Coordinates of C-alpha atoms and ligand atoms in Angstrom, one line a residue:
X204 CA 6.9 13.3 3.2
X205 CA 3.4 13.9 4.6
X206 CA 3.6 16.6 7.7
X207 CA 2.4 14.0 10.2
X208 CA -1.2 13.9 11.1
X209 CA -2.0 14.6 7.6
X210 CA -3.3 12.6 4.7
X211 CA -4.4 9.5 7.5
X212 CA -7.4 8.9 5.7
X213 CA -5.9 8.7 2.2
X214 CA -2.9 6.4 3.2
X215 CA -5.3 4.3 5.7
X216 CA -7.7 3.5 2.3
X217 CA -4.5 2.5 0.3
X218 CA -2.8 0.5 3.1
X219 CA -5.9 -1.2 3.5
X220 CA -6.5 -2.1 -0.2
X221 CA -2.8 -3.4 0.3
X222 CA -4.3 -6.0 1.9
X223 CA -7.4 -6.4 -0.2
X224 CA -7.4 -9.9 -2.3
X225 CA -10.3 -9.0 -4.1
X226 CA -9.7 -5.7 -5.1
X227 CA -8.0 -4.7 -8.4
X228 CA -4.4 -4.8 -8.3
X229 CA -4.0 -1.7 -9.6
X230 CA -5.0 1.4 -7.6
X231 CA -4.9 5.3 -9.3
X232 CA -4.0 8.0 -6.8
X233 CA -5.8 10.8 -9.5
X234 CA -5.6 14.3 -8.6
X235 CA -4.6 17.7 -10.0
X236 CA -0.9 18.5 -9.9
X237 CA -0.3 20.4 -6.4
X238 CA -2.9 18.1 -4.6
X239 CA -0.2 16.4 -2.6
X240 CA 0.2 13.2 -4.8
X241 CA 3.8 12.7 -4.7
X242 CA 4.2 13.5 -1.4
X243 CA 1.7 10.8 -0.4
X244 CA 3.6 8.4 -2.8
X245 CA 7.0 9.4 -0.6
X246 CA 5.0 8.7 2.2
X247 CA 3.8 5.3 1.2
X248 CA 7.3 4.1 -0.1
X249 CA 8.2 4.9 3.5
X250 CA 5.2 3.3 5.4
X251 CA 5.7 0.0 3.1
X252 CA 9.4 -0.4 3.5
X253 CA 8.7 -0.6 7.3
X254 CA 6.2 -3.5 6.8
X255 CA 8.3 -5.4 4.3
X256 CA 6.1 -4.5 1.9
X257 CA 7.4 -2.5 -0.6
X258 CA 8.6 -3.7 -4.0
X259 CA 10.0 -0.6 -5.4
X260 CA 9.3 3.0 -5.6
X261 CA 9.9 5.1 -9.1
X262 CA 9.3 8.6 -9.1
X263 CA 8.6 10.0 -12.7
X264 CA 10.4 13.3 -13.7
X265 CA 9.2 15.6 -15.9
X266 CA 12.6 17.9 -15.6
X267 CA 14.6 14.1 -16.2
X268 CA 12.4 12.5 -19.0
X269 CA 15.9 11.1 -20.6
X270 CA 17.2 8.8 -17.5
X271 CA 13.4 8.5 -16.1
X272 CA 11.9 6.4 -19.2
X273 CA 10.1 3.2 -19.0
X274 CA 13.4 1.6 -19.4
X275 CA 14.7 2.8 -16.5
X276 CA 11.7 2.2 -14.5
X277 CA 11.5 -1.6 -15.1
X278 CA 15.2 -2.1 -14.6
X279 CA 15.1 -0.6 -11.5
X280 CA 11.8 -2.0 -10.0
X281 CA 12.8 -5.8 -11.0
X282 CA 16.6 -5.1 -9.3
X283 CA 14.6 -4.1 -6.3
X284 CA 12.4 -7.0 -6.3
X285 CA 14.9 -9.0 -7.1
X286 CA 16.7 -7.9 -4.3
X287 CA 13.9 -7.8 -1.7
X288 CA 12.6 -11.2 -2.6
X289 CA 14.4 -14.3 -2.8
X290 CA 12.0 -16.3 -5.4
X291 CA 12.5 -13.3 -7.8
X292 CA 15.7 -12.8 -7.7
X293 CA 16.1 -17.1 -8.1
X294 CA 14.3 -16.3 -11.8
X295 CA 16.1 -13.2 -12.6
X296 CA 19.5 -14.6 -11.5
X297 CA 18.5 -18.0 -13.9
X298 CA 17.1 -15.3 -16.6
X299 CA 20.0 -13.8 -16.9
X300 CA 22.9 -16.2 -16.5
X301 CA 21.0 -17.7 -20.0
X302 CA 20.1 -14.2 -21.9
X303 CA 22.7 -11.2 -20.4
X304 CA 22.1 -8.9 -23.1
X305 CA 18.0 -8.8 -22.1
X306 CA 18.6 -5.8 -20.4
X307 CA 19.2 -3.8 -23.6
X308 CA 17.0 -5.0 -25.7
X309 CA 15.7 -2.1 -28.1
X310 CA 12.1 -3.4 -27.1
X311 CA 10.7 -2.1 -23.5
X312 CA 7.3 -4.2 -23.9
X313 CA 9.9 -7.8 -23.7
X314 CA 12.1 -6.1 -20.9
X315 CA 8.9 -5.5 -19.2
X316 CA 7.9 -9.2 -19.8
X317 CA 10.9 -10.9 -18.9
X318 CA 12.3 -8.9 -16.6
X319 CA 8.4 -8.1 -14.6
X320 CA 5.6 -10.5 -15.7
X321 CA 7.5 -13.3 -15.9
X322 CA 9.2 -13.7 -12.4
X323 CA 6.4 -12.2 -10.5
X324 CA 3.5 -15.2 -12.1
X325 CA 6.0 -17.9 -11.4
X326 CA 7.2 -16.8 -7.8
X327 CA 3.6 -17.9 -6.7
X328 CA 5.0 -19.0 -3.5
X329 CA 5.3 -15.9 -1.5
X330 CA 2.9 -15.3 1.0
X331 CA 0.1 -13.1 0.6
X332 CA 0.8 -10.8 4.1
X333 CA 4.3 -10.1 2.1
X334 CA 3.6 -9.9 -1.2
X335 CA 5.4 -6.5 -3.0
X336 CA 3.6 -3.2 -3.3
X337 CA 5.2 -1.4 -6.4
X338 CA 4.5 2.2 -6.4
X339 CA 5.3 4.6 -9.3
X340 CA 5.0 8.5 -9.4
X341 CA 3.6 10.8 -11.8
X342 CA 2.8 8.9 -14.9
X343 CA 1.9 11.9 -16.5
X344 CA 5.7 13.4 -16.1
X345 CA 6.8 10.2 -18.3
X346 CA 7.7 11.5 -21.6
X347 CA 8.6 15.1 -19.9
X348 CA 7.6 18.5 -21.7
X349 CA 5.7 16.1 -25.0
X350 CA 3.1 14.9 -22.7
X351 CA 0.9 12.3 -24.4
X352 CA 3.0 12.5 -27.8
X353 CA 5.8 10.7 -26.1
X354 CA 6.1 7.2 -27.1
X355 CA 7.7 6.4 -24.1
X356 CA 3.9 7.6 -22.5
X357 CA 2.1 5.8 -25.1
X358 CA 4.1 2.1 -24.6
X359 CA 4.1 2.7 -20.6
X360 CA 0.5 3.3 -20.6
X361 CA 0.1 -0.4 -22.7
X362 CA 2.0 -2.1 -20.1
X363 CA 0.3 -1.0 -17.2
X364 CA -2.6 -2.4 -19.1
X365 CA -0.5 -5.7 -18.9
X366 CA -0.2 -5.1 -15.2
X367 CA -3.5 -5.5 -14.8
X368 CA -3.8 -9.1 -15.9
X369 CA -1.0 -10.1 -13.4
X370 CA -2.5 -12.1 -10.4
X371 CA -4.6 -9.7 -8.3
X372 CA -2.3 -9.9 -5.5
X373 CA 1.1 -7.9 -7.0
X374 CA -0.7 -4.6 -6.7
X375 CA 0.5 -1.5 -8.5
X376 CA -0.2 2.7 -7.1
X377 CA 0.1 4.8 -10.2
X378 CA -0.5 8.6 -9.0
X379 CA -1.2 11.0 -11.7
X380 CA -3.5 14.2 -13.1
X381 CA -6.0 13.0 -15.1
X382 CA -5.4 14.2 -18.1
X383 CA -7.4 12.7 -21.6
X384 CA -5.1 9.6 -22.6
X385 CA -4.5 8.5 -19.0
X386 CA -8.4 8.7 -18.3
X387 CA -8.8 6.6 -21.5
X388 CA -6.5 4.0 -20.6
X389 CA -8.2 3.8 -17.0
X390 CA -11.8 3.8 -18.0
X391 CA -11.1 0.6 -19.7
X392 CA -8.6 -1.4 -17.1
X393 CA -9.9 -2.3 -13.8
X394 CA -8.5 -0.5 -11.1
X395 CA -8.9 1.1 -7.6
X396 CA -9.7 5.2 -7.8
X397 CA -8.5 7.4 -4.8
X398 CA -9.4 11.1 -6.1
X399 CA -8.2 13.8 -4.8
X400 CA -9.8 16.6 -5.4
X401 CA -8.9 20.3 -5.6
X402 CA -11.1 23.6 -6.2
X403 CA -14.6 23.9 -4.9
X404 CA -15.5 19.9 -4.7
X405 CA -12.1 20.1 -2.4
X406 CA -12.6 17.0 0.1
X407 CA -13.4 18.7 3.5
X408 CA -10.5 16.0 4.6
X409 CA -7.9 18.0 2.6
X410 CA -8.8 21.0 4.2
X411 CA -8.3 20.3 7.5
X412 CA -5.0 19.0 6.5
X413 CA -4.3 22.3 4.7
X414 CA -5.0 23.8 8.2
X415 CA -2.8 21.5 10.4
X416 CA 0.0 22.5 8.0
X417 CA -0.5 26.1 8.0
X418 CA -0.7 26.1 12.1
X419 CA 2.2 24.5 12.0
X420 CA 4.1 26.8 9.6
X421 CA 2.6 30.3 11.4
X422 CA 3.9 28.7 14.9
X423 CA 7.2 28.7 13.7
X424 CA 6.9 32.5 11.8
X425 CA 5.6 33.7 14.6
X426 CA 8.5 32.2 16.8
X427 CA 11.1 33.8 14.4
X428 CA 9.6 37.5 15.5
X429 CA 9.4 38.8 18.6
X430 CA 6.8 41.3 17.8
X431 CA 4.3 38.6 16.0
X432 CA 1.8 37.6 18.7
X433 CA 2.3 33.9 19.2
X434 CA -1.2 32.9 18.1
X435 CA -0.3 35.0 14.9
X436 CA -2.3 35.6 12.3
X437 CA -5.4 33.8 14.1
X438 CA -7.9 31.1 13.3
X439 CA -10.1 33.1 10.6
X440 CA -6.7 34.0 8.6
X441 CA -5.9 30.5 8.4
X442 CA -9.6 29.3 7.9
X443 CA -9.9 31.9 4.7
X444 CA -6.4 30.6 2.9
X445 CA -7.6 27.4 3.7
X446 CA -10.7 28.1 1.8
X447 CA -8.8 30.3 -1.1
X448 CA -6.5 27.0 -1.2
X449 CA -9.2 25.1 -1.9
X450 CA -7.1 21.7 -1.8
X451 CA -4.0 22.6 -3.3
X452 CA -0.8 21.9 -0.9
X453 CA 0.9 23.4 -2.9
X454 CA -0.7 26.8 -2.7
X455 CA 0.0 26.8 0.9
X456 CA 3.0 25.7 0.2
X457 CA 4.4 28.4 -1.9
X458 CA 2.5 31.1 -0.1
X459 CA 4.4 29.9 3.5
X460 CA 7.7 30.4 1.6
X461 CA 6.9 33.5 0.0
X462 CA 5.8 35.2 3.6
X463 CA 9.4 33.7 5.0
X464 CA 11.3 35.2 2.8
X465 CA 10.0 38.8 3.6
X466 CA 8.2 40.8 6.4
X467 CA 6.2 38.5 7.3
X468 CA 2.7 40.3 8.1
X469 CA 3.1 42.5 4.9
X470 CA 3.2 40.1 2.9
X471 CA 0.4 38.2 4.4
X472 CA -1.6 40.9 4.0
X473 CA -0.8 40.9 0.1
X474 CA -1.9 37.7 -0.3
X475 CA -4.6 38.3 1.2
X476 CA -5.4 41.0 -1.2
X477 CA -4.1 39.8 -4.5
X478 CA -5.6 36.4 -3.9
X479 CA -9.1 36.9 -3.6
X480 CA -10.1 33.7 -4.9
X481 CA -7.9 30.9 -5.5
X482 CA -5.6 29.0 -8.3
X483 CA -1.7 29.1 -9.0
X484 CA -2.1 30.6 -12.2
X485 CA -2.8 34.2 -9.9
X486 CA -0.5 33.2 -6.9
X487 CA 2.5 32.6 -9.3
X488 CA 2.0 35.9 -11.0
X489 CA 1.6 38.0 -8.3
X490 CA 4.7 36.6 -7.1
X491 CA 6.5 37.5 -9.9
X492 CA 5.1 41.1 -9.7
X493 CA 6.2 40.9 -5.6
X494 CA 9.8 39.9 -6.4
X495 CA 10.1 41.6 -9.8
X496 CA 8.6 45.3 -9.2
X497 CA 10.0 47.4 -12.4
X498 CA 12.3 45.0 -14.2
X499 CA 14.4 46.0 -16.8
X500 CA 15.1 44.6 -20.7
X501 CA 18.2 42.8 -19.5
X502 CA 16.9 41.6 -16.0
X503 CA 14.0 39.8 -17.7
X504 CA 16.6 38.8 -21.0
X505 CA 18.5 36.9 -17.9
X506 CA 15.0 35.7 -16.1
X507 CA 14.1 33.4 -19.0
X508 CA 17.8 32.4 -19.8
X509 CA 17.9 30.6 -16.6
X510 CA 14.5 29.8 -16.1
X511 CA 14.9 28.5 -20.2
X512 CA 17.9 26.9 -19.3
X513 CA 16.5 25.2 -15.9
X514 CA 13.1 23.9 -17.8
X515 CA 15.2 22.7 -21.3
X516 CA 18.4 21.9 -20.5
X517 CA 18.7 17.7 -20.8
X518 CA 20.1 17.1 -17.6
X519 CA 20.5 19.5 -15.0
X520 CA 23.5 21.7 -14.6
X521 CA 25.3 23.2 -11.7
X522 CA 24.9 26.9 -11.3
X523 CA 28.9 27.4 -11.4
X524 CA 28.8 25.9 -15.2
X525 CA 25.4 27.5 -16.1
X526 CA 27.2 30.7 -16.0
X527 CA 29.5 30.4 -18.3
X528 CA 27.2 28.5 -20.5
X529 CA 24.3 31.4 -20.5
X530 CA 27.1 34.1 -19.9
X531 CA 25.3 35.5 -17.1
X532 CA 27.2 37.0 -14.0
X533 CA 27.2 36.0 -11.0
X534 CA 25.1 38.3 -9.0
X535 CA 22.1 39.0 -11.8
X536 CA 22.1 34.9 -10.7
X537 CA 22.2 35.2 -7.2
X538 CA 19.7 38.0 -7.4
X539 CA 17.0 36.4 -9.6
X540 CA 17.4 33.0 -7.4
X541 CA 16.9 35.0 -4.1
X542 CA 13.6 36.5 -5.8
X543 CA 12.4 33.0 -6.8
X544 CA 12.8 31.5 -3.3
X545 CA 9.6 30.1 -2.8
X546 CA 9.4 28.6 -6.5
X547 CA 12.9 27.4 -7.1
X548 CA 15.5 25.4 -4.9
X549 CA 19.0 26.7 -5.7
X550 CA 20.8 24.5 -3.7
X551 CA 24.1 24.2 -5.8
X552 CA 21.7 22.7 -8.6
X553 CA 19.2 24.7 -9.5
X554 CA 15.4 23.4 -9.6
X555 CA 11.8 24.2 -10.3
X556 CA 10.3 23.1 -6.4
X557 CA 6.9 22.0 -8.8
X558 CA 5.9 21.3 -12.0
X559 CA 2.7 23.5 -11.9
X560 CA 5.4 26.4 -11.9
X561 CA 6.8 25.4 -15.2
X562 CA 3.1 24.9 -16.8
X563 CA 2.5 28.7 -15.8
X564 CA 5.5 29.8 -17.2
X565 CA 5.1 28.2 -20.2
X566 CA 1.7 29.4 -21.0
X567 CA 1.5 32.8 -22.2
X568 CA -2.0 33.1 -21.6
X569 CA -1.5 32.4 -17.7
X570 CA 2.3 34.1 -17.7
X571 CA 3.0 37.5 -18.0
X572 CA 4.6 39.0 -20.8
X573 CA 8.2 39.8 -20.2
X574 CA 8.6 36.6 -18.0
X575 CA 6.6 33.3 -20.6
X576 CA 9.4 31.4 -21.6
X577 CA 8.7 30.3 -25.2
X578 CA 10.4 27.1 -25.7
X579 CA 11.4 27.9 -29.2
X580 CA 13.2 31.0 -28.2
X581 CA 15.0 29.4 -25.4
X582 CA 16.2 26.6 -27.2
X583 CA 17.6 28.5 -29.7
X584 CA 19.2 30.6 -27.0
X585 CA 21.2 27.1 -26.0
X586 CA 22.4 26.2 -29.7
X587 CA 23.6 29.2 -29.3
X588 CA 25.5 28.5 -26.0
X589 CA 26.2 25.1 -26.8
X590 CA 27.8 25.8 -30.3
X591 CA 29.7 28.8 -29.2
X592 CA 31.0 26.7 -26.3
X593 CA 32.3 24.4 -28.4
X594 CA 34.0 27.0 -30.7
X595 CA 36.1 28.4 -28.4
X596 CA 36.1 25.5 -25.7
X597 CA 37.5 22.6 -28.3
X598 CA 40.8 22.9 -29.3
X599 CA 43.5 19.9 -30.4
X600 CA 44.5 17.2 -27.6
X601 CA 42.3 18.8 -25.2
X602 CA 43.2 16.1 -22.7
X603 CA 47.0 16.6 -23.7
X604 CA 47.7 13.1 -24.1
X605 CA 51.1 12.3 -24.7
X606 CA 51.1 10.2 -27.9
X607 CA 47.9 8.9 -29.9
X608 CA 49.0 5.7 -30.6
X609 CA 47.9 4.8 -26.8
X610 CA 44.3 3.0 -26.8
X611 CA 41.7 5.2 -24.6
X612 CA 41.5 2.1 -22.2
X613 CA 45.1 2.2 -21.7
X614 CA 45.7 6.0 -20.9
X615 CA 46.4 6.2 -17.3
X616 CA 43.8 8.2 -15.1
X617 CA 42.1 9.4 -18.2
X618 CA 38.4 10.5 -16.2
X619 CA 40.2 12.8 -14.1
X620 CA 42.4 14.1 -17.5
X621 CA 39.0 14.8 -18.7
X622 CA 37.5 16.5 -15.6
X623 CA 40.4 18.7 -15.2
X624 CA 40.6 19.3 -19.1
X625 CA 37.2 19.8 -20.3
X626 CA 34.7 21.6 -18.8
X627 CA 31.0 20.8 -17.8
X628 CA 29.9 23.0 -19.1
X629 CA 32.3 22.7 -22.5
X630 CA 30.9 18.5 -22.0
X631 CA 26.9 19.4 -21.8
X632 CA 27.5 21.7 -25.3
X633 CA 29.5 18.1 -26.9
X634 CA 26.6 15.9 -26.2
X635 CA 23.5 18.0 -26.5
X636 CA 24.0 20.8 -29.3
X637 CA 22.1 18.5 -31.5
X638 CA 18.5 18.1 -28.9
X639 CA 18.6 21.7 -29.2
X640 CA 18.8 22.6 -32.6
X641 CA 16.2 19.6 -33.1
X642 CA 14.1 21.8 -31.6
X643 CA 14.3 25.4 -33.7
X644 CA 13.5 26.8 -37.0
X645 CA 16.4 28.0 -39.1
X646 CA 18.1 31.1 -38.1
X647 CA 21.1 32.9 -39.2
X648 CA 23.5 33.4 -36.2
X649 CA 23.1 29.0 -35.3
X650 CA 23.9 29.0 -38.9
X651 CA 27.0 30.6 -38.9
X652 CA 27.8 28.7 -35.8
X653 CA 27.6 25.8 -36.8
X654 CA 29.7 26.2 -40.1
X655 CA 32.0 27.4 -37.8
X656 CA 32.0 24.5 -35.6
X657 CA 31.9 21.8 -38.8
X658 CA 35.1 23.4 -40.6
X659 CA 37.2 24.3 -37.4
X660 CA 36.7 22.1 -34.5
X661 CA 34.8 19.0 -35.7
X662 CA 37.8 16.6 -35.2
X663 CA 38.4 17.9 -32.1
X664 CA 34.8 17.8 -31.1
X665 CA 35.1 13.7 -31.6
X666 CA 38.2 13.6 -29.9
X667 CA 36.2 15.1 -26.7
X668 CA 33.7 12.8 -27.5
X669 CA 36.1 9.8 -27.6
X670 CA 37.9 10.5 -24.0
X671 CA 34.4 11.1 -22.6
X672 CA 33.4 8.1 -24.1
X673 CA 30.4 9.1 -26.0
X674 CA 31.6 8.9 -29.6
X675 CA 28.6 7.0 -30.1
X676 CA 26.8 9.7 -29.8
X677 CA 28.4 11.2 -32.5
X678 CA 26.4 10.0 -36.0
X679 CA 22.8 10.4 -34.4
X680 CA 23.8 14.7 -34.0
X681 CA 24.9 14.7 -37.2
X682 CA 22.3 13.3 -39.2
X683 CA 20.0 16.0 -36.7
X684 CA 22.3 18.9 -38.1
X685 CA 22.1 17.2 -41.8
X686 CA 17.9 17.8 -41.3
X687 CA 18.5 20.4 -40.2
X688 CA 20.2 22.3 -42.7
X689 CA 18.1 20.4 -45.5
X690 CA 14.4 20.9 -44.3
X691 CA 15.1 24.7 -42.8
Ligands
ADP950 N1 0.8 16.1 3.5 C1 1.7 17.1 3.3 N2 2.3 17.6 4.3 C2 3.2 18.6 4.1 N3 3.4 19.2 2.9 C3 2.8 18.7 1.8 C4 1.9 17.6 2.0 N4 1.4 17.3 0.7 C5 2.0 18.2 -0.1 N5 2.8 19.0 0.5 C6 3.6 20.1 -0.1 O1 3.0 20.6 -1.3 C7 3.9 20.5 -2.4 C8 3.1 19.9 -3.6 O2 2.8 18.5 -3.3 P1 3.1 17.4 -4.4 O3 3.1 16.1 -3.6 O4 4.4 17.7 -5.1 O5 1.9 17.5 -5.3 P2 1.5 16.7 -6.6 O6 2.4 15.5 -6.7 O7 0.1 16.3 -6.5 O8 1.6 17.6 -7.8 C9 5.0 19.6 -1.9 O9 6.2 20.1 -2.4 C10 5.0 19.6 -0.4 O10 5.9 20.6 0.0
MG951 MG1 3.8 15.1 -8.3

């Protein structure tokens, strides 16, 4: 949430367009990633729930494109309307006693209309002082690392379009960068812009928020050391990383953590120096050079497993299975994640703390070399895991059922058979080794692999799948490995 005192005048214009008849129902929060956008969204959700006001909040995420889809978003933004207000939920509650199945139909555009446009034109009956806000998060994270290819983008984007011709009072906040499609689809649906802006058109506003952040950060660093002079490190060190900041919370952000996590005035001081003028691009990589002095072959080999792993994996891992998964030990783990502190949370889960991070690391004109994780390599890197999982996890009866003439329904206790019997690690490599060998060229070693895997532990591999209950799954990997193996 917002540190308080900060962002007024941005969430004072939005509340107040809230309450705006005449204004567009839609309202973009534009700004470039780091700007403070999501944390302003948080901060509304919050504000609106205390007036009865909100309809639902959905926060896209780039690192969860698979469960945060379009699909997901509707379901879960009509449920909390529904639940919030009582002439919605009386047309959900009739649309579904006649139509169950609506909610997985293959087509998003009707789930959007029946479950969305519908009950929100014919609930014209609550009143205007309560009507629901709806606010949804990073548009430009929907469809995760394919950007504007995604489809799930593309058919989002047509339906906000829709959103626009709903009745002006059901208004929608869509925060997002402004990046070519999203500015196309805006400069031709009517909407409210809020721009934040970053760099050297930075709103003086911003700044002075910057600044009440960073006082309040140096208080506490200076607290922590008895030899720091409380007014530590003094109005024209916070007034020139305000200006190098030039808007970005998140620069400010990072740099507080990074100066926490070591002697605090020396590495002030580097920042000072390294970071002449601003940008994350030259923050993140003097970071790395900080917390990665002389690294060697392997240390940087286990740097972009984990970071590959953390970026590409399809749903997020604990560190305890990511081990075994990357084999990596323990302590090259817990030493890379204490050098990564003030860009990665590692709390038991390991996560990027911002997308902007994951753009730099990606891009090996911003990154450098030795640390750019190139998303064939890594990918291939996790066929490899997954498959060789599955080689020597998968064996015969893995659950050790007694007989096989008992239904899977029947078996007594059979999630916790599977949790003590198969491994996360071991389930990850059964449901995704297919999304990562989509992803690579041919190469010799997944090859042999995966000949492996088809002539030794196939059956058992659908057995897995079975007591997990994802044998579904099953045809749609191996048509991928048939392409695979044809087109490579
Ligand atoms: N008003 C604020 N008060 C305190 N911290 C903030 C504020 N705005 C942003 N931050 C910090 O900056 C980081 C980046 O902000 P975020 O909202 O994620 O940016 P965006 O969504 O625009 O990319 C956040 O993780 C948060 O820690
Ligand atoms: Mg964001």
């Amino acid at each position: 949430e917002c540190m308080e005192g900060t962002r007024q005048d941005i969430l004072s214009e939005i509340l107040d367009w809230t309450n705006d008849i005449t204004a567009p129902n839609i309202l973009w929060l534009k700004g470039y990633p780091g700007v403070g956008k999501s944390t302003i969204a948080t901060t509304l959700v919050e504000k609106l729930r205390a007036i009865r006001r909100l309809g639902s909040g959905f926060f896209f995420k780039r690192e969860m494109a698979d469960s945060t889809t379009p699909r997901t978003l509707w379901r879960r933004t009509s449920y909390d309307l529904g639940r919030r207000y009582l002439p919605i939920r009386n047309h959900l509650v009739a649309l579904l006693r006649a139509d169950e199945d609506i909610l997985d139909t293959p087509n998003v555009h009707n789930l959007f209309r029946q479950l969305i446009i519908d009950p929100l034109t014919k609930s014209d009956d609550i009143p205007f002082e309560h009507l629901p806000v709806v606010i949804i998060d990073a548009l430009d994270e929907c469809g995760g690392l394919d950007g504007q290819r995604s489809d799930h983008r593309r058919s989002f984007m047509k339906m906000l379009k829709g959103w626009s011709h709903l009745p002006r009072g059901f208004k929608l906040v869509v925060t997002s960068r402004g990046e070519s499609d999203i500015e196309n689809l805006f400069s031709t649906t009517s909407h409210h812009l809020v721009e934040v802006l970053a760099g050297q058109t930075a709103n003086p506003n911003s700044s002075k928020d910057i600044m009440v952040f960073l006082d309040h950060q140096f208080v506490e660093i200076a607290g922590a050391y008895k030899s720091l002079p409380p007014g530590w490190p003094g109005p024209d060190v916070v007034r020139r990383l305000t200006e190098i900041a030039g808007g970005l919370f998140i620069w400010v952000d990072v740099i507080i953590k990074f100066i926490k996590q070591g002697d605090p005035q020396q590495r002030l001081a580097y920042i000072l120096q390294r970071n002449v003028s601003g940008g994350l691009e030259a923050l993140y990589s003097s970071i790395l050079k900080v917390s990665f002095p002389s690294p060697s072959d392997e240390e940087l080999r286990s740097f972009r497993a984990i970071l590959g792993a953390v970026i590409l994996l399809k749903t997020p891992l604990p560190i305890s299975s990511l081990l075994p998964l990357l084999s990596i030990q323990s302590s090259t783990m817990e030493y890379i994640c204490n050098q990564l502190q003030s860009v990665i949370n590692c709390q038991g889960i390991l996560q990027v703390h911002h997308q902007s991070f994951v753009d730099f690391i990606m891009d090996p004109t911003a990154c450098p070399a030795g640390f750019w994780i190139d998303r064939e390599v890594e990918h291939r890197y996790l066929a490899r895991a997954c498959l060789s999982t599955m080689n020597s996890g998968l064996r015969f009866n893995i659950c050790g059922l007694k007989s096989s003439y008992i239904r899977n329904s029947d078996v007594q206790d059979l999630s916790s058979l599977v949790t003590s019997h198969i491994s996360i690690h071991l389930s990850y490599s059964s449901h995704f080794w297919a999304s990562h060998l989509a992803e690579i060229s041919f190469d010799k070693v997944v090859h042999g692999y995966l000949w492996e895997f088809m002539h030794e532990r196939f059956l058992f591999w659908l057995e897995a799948l079975s007591v997990m209950k994802g044998v579904n799954l099953a045809s749609s990997m191996i048509k991928i490995s048939v392409t695979w193996l044809r087109v490579r």
